[in-house]
Coordinates of C-alpha atoms and ligand atoms in Angstrom, one line a residue:
X1 CA 77.2 -110.8 171.2
X2 CA 73.8 -109.5 170.1
X3 CA 75.5 -107.4 167.4
X4 CA 76.1 -110.4 165.3
X5 CA 72.5 -111.4 165.4
X6 CA 71.5 -107.9 164.3
X7 CA 74.0 -107.7 161.5
X8 CA 75.1 -111.2 160.3
X9 CA 76.4 -109.5 157.2
X10 CA 79.5 -108.3 159.1
X11 CA 82.6 -110.1 158.2
X12 CA 85.1 -107.5 159.3
X13 CA 86.1 -107.3 162.9
X14 CA 85.1 -104.2 164.9
X15 CA 88.7 -103.0 164.8
X16 CA 90.9 -100.5 163.0
X17 CA 92.5 -101.6 159.7
X18 CA 96.1 -100.4 159.7
X19 CA 99.0 -101.7 157.5
X20 CA 96.9 -104.7 156.3
X21 CA 96.2 -105.9 159.9
X22 CA 93.2 -105.5 162.2
X23 CA 94.1 -103.6 165.3
X24 CA 92.5 -102.4 168.6
X25 CA 92.8 -98.7 169.2
X26 CA 95.9 -97.8 171.2
X27 CA 93.8 -96.0 173.8
X28 CA 91.4 -98.9 174.1
X29 CA 88.6 -96.5 173.3
X30 CA 85.4 -97.8 171.6
X31 CA 82.3 -96.2 170.3
X32 CA 78.8 -97.4 169.3
X33 CA 77.0 -97.4 166.1
X34 CA 73.2 -97.4 166.2
X35 CA 70.5 -98.6 164.0
X36 CA 68.7 -95.3 163.3
X37 CA 65.3 -97.0 162.6
X38 CA 65.1 -98.1 166.2
X39 CA 68.0 -96.3 168.0
X40 CA 69.2 -99.8 169.2
X41 CA 72.9 -100.5 169.3
X42 CA 74.2 -102.2 166.2
X43 CA 77.9 -102.5 166.9
X44 CA 80.7 -101.5 169.4
X45 CA 83.8 -100.5 167.5
X46 CA 87.4 -99.6 168.2
X47 CA 87.7 -95.8 168.1
X48 CA 90.7 -94.3 166.4
X49 CA 92.3 -91.4 168.1
X50 CA 95.4 -89.3 167.2
X51 CA 97.9 -92.1 167.9
X52 CA 96.0 -94.6 165.7
X53 CA 95.8 -92.1 162.9
X54 CA 99.6 -91.6 163.3
X55 CA 100.0 -95.4 162.9
X56 CA 97.7 -95.5 159.9
X57 CA 99.5 -92.6 158.2
X58 CA 102.8 -94.2 158.9
X59 CA 101.6 -97.4 157.2
X60 CA 100.3 -95.5 154.2
X61 CA 103.5 -93.5 154.0
X62 CA 105.6 -96.6 154.1
X63 CA 103.5 -98.3 151.5
X64 CA 103.8 -95.2 149.3
X65 CA 107.5 -94.7 149.7
X66 CA 108.8 -98.3 149.8
X67 CA 105.9 -100.5 149.0
X68 CA 105.0 -101.8 145.5
X69 CA 101.8 -99.8 144.9
X70 CA 102.9 -96.6 143.2
X71 CA 105.6 -98.4 141.2
X72 CA 103.4 -101.3 140.3
X73 CA 102.4 -101.8 136.7
X74 CA 99.3 -99.7 136.1
X75 CA 97.6 -102.8 134.6
X76 CA 98.1 -104.6 137.9
X77 CA 96.6 -101.8 139.9
X78 CA 93.7 -101.9 137.5
X79 CA 93.3 -105.6 138.0
X80 CA 93.2 -105.2 141.7
X81 CA 90.6 -102.5 141.7
X82 CA 88.5 -104.6 139.4
X83 CA 88.8 -107.4 141.8
X84 CA 87.6 -105.1 144.6
X85 CA 84.6 -104.3 142.4
X86 CA 83.9 -108.0 141.7
X87 CA 84.1 -108.8 145.4
X88 CA 81.8 -105.9 146.3
X89 CA 79.4 -107.1 143.6
X90 CA 79.5 -110.7 144.9
X91 CA 78.6 -109.4 148.4
X92 CA 76.2 -106.7 147.2
X93 CA 73.1 -108.0 148.8
X94 CA 74.6 -108.4 152.2
X95 CA 76.5 -105.1 152.0
X96 CA 73.2 -103.3 151.0
X97 CA 71.6 -104.9 154.1
X98 CA 74.4 -103.8 156.3
X99 CA 74.2 -100.3 155.0
X100 CA 70.5 -100.3 155.7
X101 CA 71.1 -101.3 159.3
X102 CA 73.9 -98.8 159.9
X103 CA 72.4 -95.9 158.0
X104 CA 68.6 -96.5 158.0
X105 CA 68.1 -95.9 154.3
X106 CA 65.5 -98.0 152.5
X107 CA 67.0 -101.2 151.0
X108 CA 66.0 -100.1 147.5
X109 CA 68.2 -97.0 147.8
X110 CA 71.1 -99.0 149.4
X111 CA 71.0 -101.3 146.4
X112 CA 71.4 -98.3 144.1
X113 CA 74.4 -97.1 146.3
X114 CA 76.0 -100.6 145.8
X115 CA 75.6 -100.5 142.1
X116 CA 77.2 -97.0 141.9
X117 CA 80.0 -98.0 144.2
X118 CA 80.8 -101.0 142.0
X119 CA 80.7 -98.7 138.9
X120 CA 83.2 -96.3 140.6
X121 CA 85.7 -99.1 141.2
X122 CA 85.4 -100.4 137.6
X123 CA 85.4 -96.9 136.1
X124 CA 88.7 -96.0 137.9
X125 CA 90.2 -99.4 137.3
X126 CA 89.9 -98.4 133.6
X127 CA 91.7 -95.1 134.2
X128 CA 94.8 -96.7 135.9
X129 CA 96.3 -97.5 132.5
X130 CA 95.3 -94.3 130.9
X131 CA 97.1 -91.7 133.0
X132 CA 99.4 -90.3 130.4
X133 CA 101.9 -87.4 130.2
X134 CA 102.7 -85.3 127.2
X135 CA 105.7 -84.3 125.1
X136 CA 106.0 -80.6 124.8
X137 CA 107.7 -78.6 122.0
X138 CA 109.9 -76.3 124.0
X139 CA 112.7 -74.1 122.6
X140 CA 116.2 -75.6 122.2
X141 CA 117.4 -79.1 121.5
X142 CA 115.5 -80.5 124.4
X143 CA 113.1 -83.3 125.1
X144 CA 110.5 -82.0 127.5
X145 CA 107.8 -84.3 128.8
X146 CA 105.5 -84.6 131.7
X147 CA 104.9 -87.4 134.2
X148 CA 101.6 -87.6 135.9
X149 CA 102.4 -88.9 139.4
X150 CA 100.3 -89.7 142.5
X151 CA 100.2 -87.0 145.2
X152 CA 101.1 -89.5 148.0
X153 CA 99.1 -90.3 151.1
X154 CA 95.5 -89.3 150.8
X155 CA 93.3 -88.7 153.9
X156 CA 89.7 -89.4 152.9
X157 CA 87.0 -88.1 155.3
X158 CA 83.5 -89.1 154.4
X159 CA 79.9 -88.5 155.6
X160 CA 77.2 -90.9 156.7
X161 CA 74.6 -90.3 154.1
X162 CA 76.0 -92.6 151.4
X163 CA 78.7 -94.5 153.4
X164 CA 80.1 -97.1 150.9
X165 CA 79.5 -94.9 147.9
X166 CA 81.4 -92.0 149.3
X167 CA 84.2 -94.3 150.2
X168 CA 84.3 -95.7 146.6
X169 CA 84.3 -92.2 145.1
X170 CA 87.5 -91.4 147.0
X171 CA 89.3 -94.7 147.4
X172 CA 88.8 -95.8 143.8
X173 CA 90.4 -92.8 142.0
X174 CA 93.0 -92.3 144.7
X175 CA 94.3 -95.9 144.3
X176 CA 94.0 -96.0 140.6
X177 CA 96.4 -93.1 140.5
X178 CA 98.9 -94.9 142.7
X179 CA 98.3 -93.1 146.0
X180 CA 97.8 -94.8 149.4
X181 CA 94.8 -93.9 151.5
X182 CA 93.7 -93.5 155.1
X183 CA 89.9 -93.5 155.1
X184 CA 88.0 -92.1 158.0
X185 CA 84.3 -93.1 157.8
X186 CA 81.7 -91.1 159.6
X187 CA 81.2 -92.2 163.2
X188 CA 77.5 -92.8 162.6
X189 CA 78.2 -95.3 159.7
X190 CA 81.6 -97.1 160.0
X191 CA 80.5 -100.6 159.1
X192 CA 80.7 -100.7 155.3
X193 CA 84.1 -99.1 155.3
X194 CA 85.4 -101.9 157.4
X195 CA 83.9 -104.4 155.0
X196 CA 85.7 -102.6 152.2
X197 CA 88.9 -103.0 154.2
X198 CA 88.2 -106.8 154.6
X199 CA 87.7 -107.0 150.8
X200 CA 90.9 -105.1 150.1
X201 CA 92.8 -107.6 152.2
X202 CA 91.1 -110.5 150.6
X203 CA 91.9 -109.5 147.1
X204 CA 95.5 -108.9 148.0
X205 CA 95.9 -105.1 148.1
X206 CA 99.4 -104.6 149.6
X207 CA 99.5 -103.7 153.3
X208 CA 99.2 -100.0 154.0
X209 CA 97.7 -99.1 150.7
X210 CA 94.2 -98.8 152.2
X211 CA 93.8 -98.1 155.9
X212 CA 90.5 -97.5 157.7
X213 CA 90.2 -95.6 161.0
X214 CA 86.7 -95.3 162.3
X215 CA 86.5 -92.5 164.8
X216 CA 85.1 -89.1 165.6
X217 CA 85.5 -86.0 163.5
X218 CA 87.1 -83.8 166.1
X219 CA 89.7 -86.4 167.1
X220 CA 90.5 -88.9 164.3
X221 CA 89.3 -86.6 161.5
X222 CA 91.2 -83.6 162.8
X223 CA 94.4 -85.6 163.4
X224 CA 94.3 -86.7 159.8
X225 CA 93.8 -83.2 158.5
X226 CA 96.7 -81.9 160.7
X227 CA 99.1 -84.7 160.0
X228 CA 102.3 -83.5 158.3
X229 CA 102.7 -86.8 156.4
X230 CA 99.3 -86.6 154.7
X231 CA 99.6 -85.0 151.3
X232 CA 95.9 -84.5 150.5
X233 CA 92.6 -84.4 152.2
X234 CA 89.5 -85.4 150.2
X235 CA 86.5 -84.4 152.2
X236 CA 82.7 -84.7 151.8
X237 CA 80.6 -83.2 154.5
X238 CA 79.1 -80.0 155.8
X239 CA 80.2 -76.6 154.7
X240 CA 80.9 -75.7 158.4
X241 CA 83.4 -78.6 158.8
X242 CA 84.8 -77.9 155.3
X243 CA 85.8 -74.5 156.4
X244 CA 87.5 -75.9 159.5
X245 CA 89.4 -78.4 157.4
X246 CA 90.6 -75.7 155.0
X247 CA 92.0 -73.7 157.9
X248 CA 93.6 -76.7 159.6
X249 CA 95.1 -77.9 156.3
X250 CA 96.8 -74.6 155.7
X251 CA 99.4 -75.3 158.4
X252 CA 100.9 -78.1 156.3
X253 CA 99.7 -76.7 153.0
X254 CA 97.9 -79.8 152.1
X255 CA 95.9 -80.2 148.9
X256 CA 92.2 -80.1 149.8
X257 CA 89.1 -81.0 147.8
X258 CA 85.8 -80.3 149.4
X259 CA 82.4 -81.5 148.5
X260 CA 80.1 -79.6 150.8
X261 CA 76.5 -78.7 151.5
X262 CA 73.8 -77.4 149.2
X263 CA 70.4 -75.7 149.1
X264 CA 69.6 -76.8 145.6
X265 CA 66.9 -75.1 143.6
X266 CA 64.5 -77.2 141.7
X267 CA 62.7 -75.0 139.1
X268 CA 59.3 -75.9 137.6
X269 CA 58.3 -73.7 134.7
X270 CA 54.6 -73.5 133.6
X271 CA 55.5 -75.2 130.3
X272 CA 56.8 -78.4 132.0
X273 CA 55.1 -81.8 132.0
X274 CA 53.7 -81.2 135.5
X275 CA 53.2 -84.9 136.4
X276 CA 56.9 -85.6 135.6
X277 CA 57.9 -82.5 137.4
X278 CA 56.0 -83.5 140.5
X279 CA 57.4 -87.0 140.5
X280 CA 60.9 -85.6 140.1
X281 CA 60.5 -82.9 142.7
X282 CA 59.2 -85.5 145.2
X283 CA 62.3 -87.7 144.6
X284 CA 64.5 -84.6 144.7
X285 CA 63.6 -83.8 148.3
X286 CA 62.5 -87.1 149.8
X287 CA 65.2 -89.5 148.5
X288 CA 67.3 -90.7 151.4
X289 CA 64.9 -88.8 153.6
X290 CA 66.3 -85.5 152.3
X291 CA 69.8 -86.4 153.6
X292 CA 71.5 -85.7 150.2
X293 CA 73.9 -82.8 149.7
X294 CA 72.1 -82.4 146.3
X295 CA 68.6 -82.5 147.8
X296 CA 66.2 -80.3 145.8
X297 CA 65.2 -78.6 149.0
X298 CA 63.9 -75.3 147.4
X299 CA 61.1 -75.8 145.0
X300 CA 60.7 -72.8 142.8
X301 CA 57.5 -73.0 140.9
X302 CA 55.9 -70.7 138.4
X303 CA 52.9 -68.9 140.0
X304 CA 50.5 -70.3 137.4
X305 CA 51.6 -73.9 138.1
X306 CA 51.9 -73.5 141.8
X307 CA 48.5 -74.8 143.0
X308 CA 48.6 -77.9 140.9
X309 CA 52.1 -78.7 141.7
X310 CA 51.8 -78.3 145.5
X311 CA 48.5 -80.2 145.6
X312 CA 50.0 -83.2 143.7
X313 CA 53.1 -83.1 145.8
X314 CA 51.1 -83.2 149.0
X315 CA 49.1 -86.2 147.6
X316 CA 52.3 -88.1 147.1
X317 CA 53.9 -87.0 150.4
X318 CA 50.8 -88.3 152.3
X319 CA 51.6 -91.8 151.1
X320 CA 55.2 -91.6 152.2
X321 CA 55.2 -93.2 155.6
X322 CA 57.8 -95.0 157.8
X323 CA 58.3 -98.6 156.9
X324 CA 60.9 -101.3 157.7
X325 CA 63.9 -100.1 155.8
X326 CA 64.7 -103.7 154.9
X327 CA 61.4 -104.1 153.1
X328 CA 61.8 -103.5 149.4
X329 CA 58.5 -101.5 149.3
X330 CA 59.7 -99.0 151.9
X331 CA 60.5 -95.5 150.5
X332 CA 61.0 -93.5 153.7
X333 CA 63.7 -94.2 156.2
X334 CA 64.7 -92.5 159.4
X335 CA 67.2 -89.7 159.8
X336 CA 70.6 -90.7 160.9
X337 CA 70.7 -89.7 164.5
X338 CA 69.0 -88.0 167.4
X339 CA 71.1 -84.9 166.8
X340 CA 69.9 -84.7 163.2
X341 CA 66.3 -85.4 164.3
X342 CA 66.5 -82.4 166.7
X343 CA 68.2 -80.2 164.1
X344 CA 65.5 -80.9 161.5
X345 CA 62.6 -80.4 163.9
X346 CA 64.3 -77.2 165.0
X347 CA 64.4 -75.9 161.4
X348 CA 60.7 -76.8 161.0
X349 CA 59.9 -74.7 164.1
X350 CA 61.9 -71.8 162.6
X351 CA 60.0 -72.2 159.3
X352 CA 56.7 -71.9 161.2
X353 CA 57.8 -68.9 163.3
X354 CA 59.1 -67.0 160.3
X355 CA 55.6 -67.3 158.7
X356 CA 56.0 -70.0 156.1
X357 CA 52.9 -72.1 155.6
X358 CA 53.2 -75.7 156.8
X359 CA 51.0 -77.8 154.4
X360 CA 52.0 -81.3 155.4
X361 CA 54.2 -83.0 158.0
X362 CA 56.3 -81.1 160.5
X363 CA 56.4 -83.6 163.3
X364 CA 58.5 -86.5 164.5
X365 CA 57.0 -89.7 162.9
X366 CA 56.3 -92.9 164.7
X367 CA 57.8 -96.2 163.6
X368 CA 55.9 -99.5 164.3
X369 CA 53.5 -97.4 166.4
X370 CA 56.2 -96.2 168.7
X371 CA 58.3 -93.1 169.1
X372 CA 61.6 -94.8 168.6
X373 CA 64.3 -94.2 166.1
X374 CA 64.8 -90.9 164.3
X375 CA 61.9 -90.5 162.0
X376 CA 60.5 -87.3 160.6
X377 CA 57.3 -86.8 158.6
X378 CA 57.7 -85.7 155.0
X379 CA 57.3 -82.0 155.4
X380 CA 56.3 -79.3 152.8
X381 CA 56.3 -75.6 153.5
X382 CA 54.5 -73.2 151.1
X383 CA 54.7 -69.5 150.8
X384 CA 58.4 -69.4 151.8
X385 CA 60.2 -66.2 151.3
X386 CA 63.7 -66.1 149.9
X387 CA 65.2 -64.7 153.2
X388 CA 63.6 -67.3 155.4
X389 CA 66.0 -69.6 157.2
X390 CA 64.5 -72.7 155.6
X391 CA 65.2 -71.1 152.1
X392 CA 68.8 -70.4 153.0
X393 CA 70.2 -73.0 155.2
X394 CA 70.8 -76.7 154.6
X395 CA 68.2 -78.7 156.6
X396 CA 69.4 -82.2 155.6
X397 CA 66.0 -83.8 156.2
X398 CA 62.7 -84.4 154.4
X399 CA 61.7 -80.7 154.4
X400 CA 60.7 -78.8 151.3
X401 CA 60.6 -75.0 151.0
X402 CA 58.3 -73.8 148.2
X403 CA 58.6 -70.4 146.6
X404 CA 57.0 -68.9 143.5
X405 CA 58.3 -66.9 140.6
X406 CA 56.8 -64.9 137.7
X407 CA 59.3 -65.2 134.9
X408 CA 62.6 -66.8 134.0
X409 CA 64.8 -64.0 135.2
X410 CA 63.2 -64.1 138.6
X411 CA 63.5 -67.8 138.8
X412 CA 67.2 -67.6 138.1
X413 CA 67.8 -64.8 140.5
X414 CA 66.0 -66.8 143.2
X415 CA 67.8 -70.0 142.3
X416 CA 71.2 -68.3 142.7
X417 CA 70.4 -66.5 145.9
X418 CA 72.1 -68.7 148.4
X419 CA 75.7 -69.2 149.4
X420 CA 75.5 -72.7 147.9
X421 CA 75.9 -74.0 144.4
X422 CA 75.9 -77.8 144.3
X423 CA 73.1 -78.8 142.1
X424 CA 69.9 -77.5 140.4
X425 CA 66.9 -79.0 138.6
X426 CA 64.9 -77.5 135.7
X427 CA 61.6 -78.7 134.5
X428 CA 60.5 -77.3 131.1
X429 CA 59.4 -78.6 127.7
X430 CA 61.1 -75.6 126.0
X431 CA 64.5 -76.8 124.7
X432 CA 65.9 -73.3 124.4
X433 CA 64.9 -72.4 127.9
X434 CA 66.4 -75.6 129.2
X435 CA 69.8 -74.8 127.9
X436 CA 69.6 -71.1 128.6
X437 CA 68.7 -71.7 132.2
X438 CA 71.3 -74.4 132.6
X439 CA 74.0 -71.9 131.7
X440 CA 72.8 -69.2 134.0
X441 CA 72.5 -71.4 137.1
X442 CA 75.6 -71.2 139.4
X443 CA 75.7 -74.9 140.3
X444 CA 78.1 -77.8 139.6
X445 CA 75.3 -80.0 138.4
X446 CA 72.1 -79.1 136.5
X447 CA 69.5 -81.7 135.9
X448 CA 66.9 -81.0 133.2
X449 CA 63.6 -82.9 133.4
X450 CA 65.2 -85.3 135.8
X451 CA 66.7 -85.1 139.3
X452 CA 69.5 -86.9 141.1
X453 CA 71.1 -89.2 138.5
X454 CA 74.9 -89.4 138.9
X455 CA 77.4 -91.6 137.1
X456 CA 81.0 -92.5 137.8
X457 CA 81.9 -91.0 134.4
X458 CA 80.4 -87.5 134.9
X459 CA 82.0 -84.8 137.1
X460 CA 80.4 -83.9 140.4
X461 CA 81.1 -81.0 142.7
X462 CA 80.2 -77.6 143.9
X463 CA 80.2 -73.9 142.9
X464 CA 80.4 -71.2 145.6
X465 CA 80.3 -72.5 149.2
X466 CA 79.4 -76.0 148.1
X467 CA 83.1 -76.6 147.7
X468 CA 85.7 -77.1 145.0
X469 CA 87.4 -79.9 143.1
X470 CA 85.5 -82.3 140.9
X471 CA 84.9 -85.9 141.9
X472 CA 84.0 -88.6 139.4
X473 CA 84.8 -88.7 135.7
X474 CA 88.3 -87.9 134.4
X475 CA 88.2 -84.7 136.5
X476 CA 88.9 -86.6 139.7
X477 CA 92.2 -87.7 138.3
X478 CA 93.3 -84.0 138.8
X479 CA 92.6 -84.4 142.5
X480 CA 94.8 -87.4 142.9
X481 CA 97.8 -86.7 140.6
X482 CA 100.4 -84.0 140.2
X483 CA 102.4 -83.2 137.1
X484 CA 106.2 -83.3 136.8
X485 CA 108.0 -81.6 133.9
X486 CA 111.2 -83.4 132.8
X487 CA 113.8 -81.6 130.7
X488 CA 116.5 -83.6 128.8
X489 CA 119.2 -81.8 126.9
X490 CA 119.7 -83.6 123.6
X491 CA 122.6 -81.5 122.3
Ligands
ADP1 P1 77.4 -84.1 158.8 O1 76.9 -82.7 159.3 O2 76.8 -84.5 157.5 O3 77.5 -85.1 159.9 P2 80.1 -83.4 159.0 O4 80.7 -82.4 158.2 O5 79.9 -83.1 160.5 O6 78.8 -83.8 158.3 O7 80.9 -84.8 159.0 C1 81.4 -85.3 157.8 C2 82.7 -86.1 158.2 O8 83.6 -85.1 158.7 C3 82.6 -87.1 159.2 O9 83.4 -88.2 158.9 C4 83.0 -86.4 160.5 O10 83.5 -87.3 161.4 C5 84.1 -85.6 159.9 N1 84.5 -84.4 160.7 C6 83.7 -83.7 161.6 N2 84.4 -82.7 162.2 C7 85.7 -82.8 161.7 C8 86.9 -82.1 161.9 N3 86.9 -81.0 162.8 N4 88.0 -82.4 161.3 C9 88.0 -83.5 160.4 N5 86.9 -84.2 160.2 C10 85.7 -83.9 160.8

């Protein structure tokens, strides 16, 4: 089949991974994954529907209740997670290529995803042996202590913008804590999750501990959220779907953690190193073609630095043109889908209609001289007003909204003036201002004189409608464990 010529990196079959075995979907349904650079089909895959999700949850439940995983020595769990990391590392080059074909991102960025995914598995392998309880000095002749136990079956629902990395952020801590997992990758990018399943099988993860069910959000995703035998949903995606999930999960009172959208402010003060600020602001919005929940999509620049910053940003953006995503020199990839292309172009039209000044970009971009694939020109709007739609809503594309401010108070007021609170950037050479502003920003991550770095060891998550729960670092252990208090009468 042509597919194997397009993506020779694939080792996993185009099937569901349930209870340690590859399975066709019970309905026989399939769906297609496209290469977003060209819109050509990449793979035809089994599509999980409710019945398949039932089977996957049953396998995960069985593995949790009767299988070895939660009862296994923590050191053994650590060793297996480390083996997963080693195997991902051994296949990093081909997995990065696969991610490029399925998602469209430039290979240089896919390589960064791979490194961070490996880090996540190693970091949480380390935690498996460090999940400790406490002894508590209660009244009476009593030994009181706590056990930190897994929550059970975790449903992990992930988006398409960082497919393998998002899988790692959820699967690694969930498994380290002794849970079992049903992972539903995004329908646009299911391939790397299936490779992860193949790796899990290869290194000897017991059957049912990790199950992977590619399928659509409204069917497979919704079935997972509603399933009475799922104890927790870990979700990354849009705020709109996050709200649906919260409502749906209420029926079975599931634990839910939500990492949602953003409209992150990136504030450039007039005392900043402007060259560094421009470089950082450029990466803040154009990395992954702006398809990052943390994208610095609102540039707030001091009025005296405005002209210089915008001019230099435009100079950089002019050089950012479509290139073969597999070429290491390429910095701009396509958007993920036709739907996303239309959405982003729609926001650009709204920006123009509402009176923002389009200084560069604004159109669909051509790839290899043709209008194919889902490419958009790097786009910068100036003179954006805080109430404009493009200053309030998440565009999820390479579209920057520039606003100005006069002083620190105004900058902070503007920065906090959206429903979101995922991340923020601050560019200043004044140390006191840096820390002062970092405290006043209502965001789960603040970057000072940098933008975008993340690390498996440092917590990540949102304030306000960007969600709740912290992934990464020791904080993620809270999401995947629960605490039991044990009382022993010693009298
Ligand atoms: P995006 O807008 O980035 O595509 P979504 O929030 O739509 O983000 O999708 C993120 C993930 O949520 C995907 O895996 C998608 O299939 C899933 N999803 C979408 N709708 C639902 C739903 N109603 N219930 C559960 N999962 C869903």
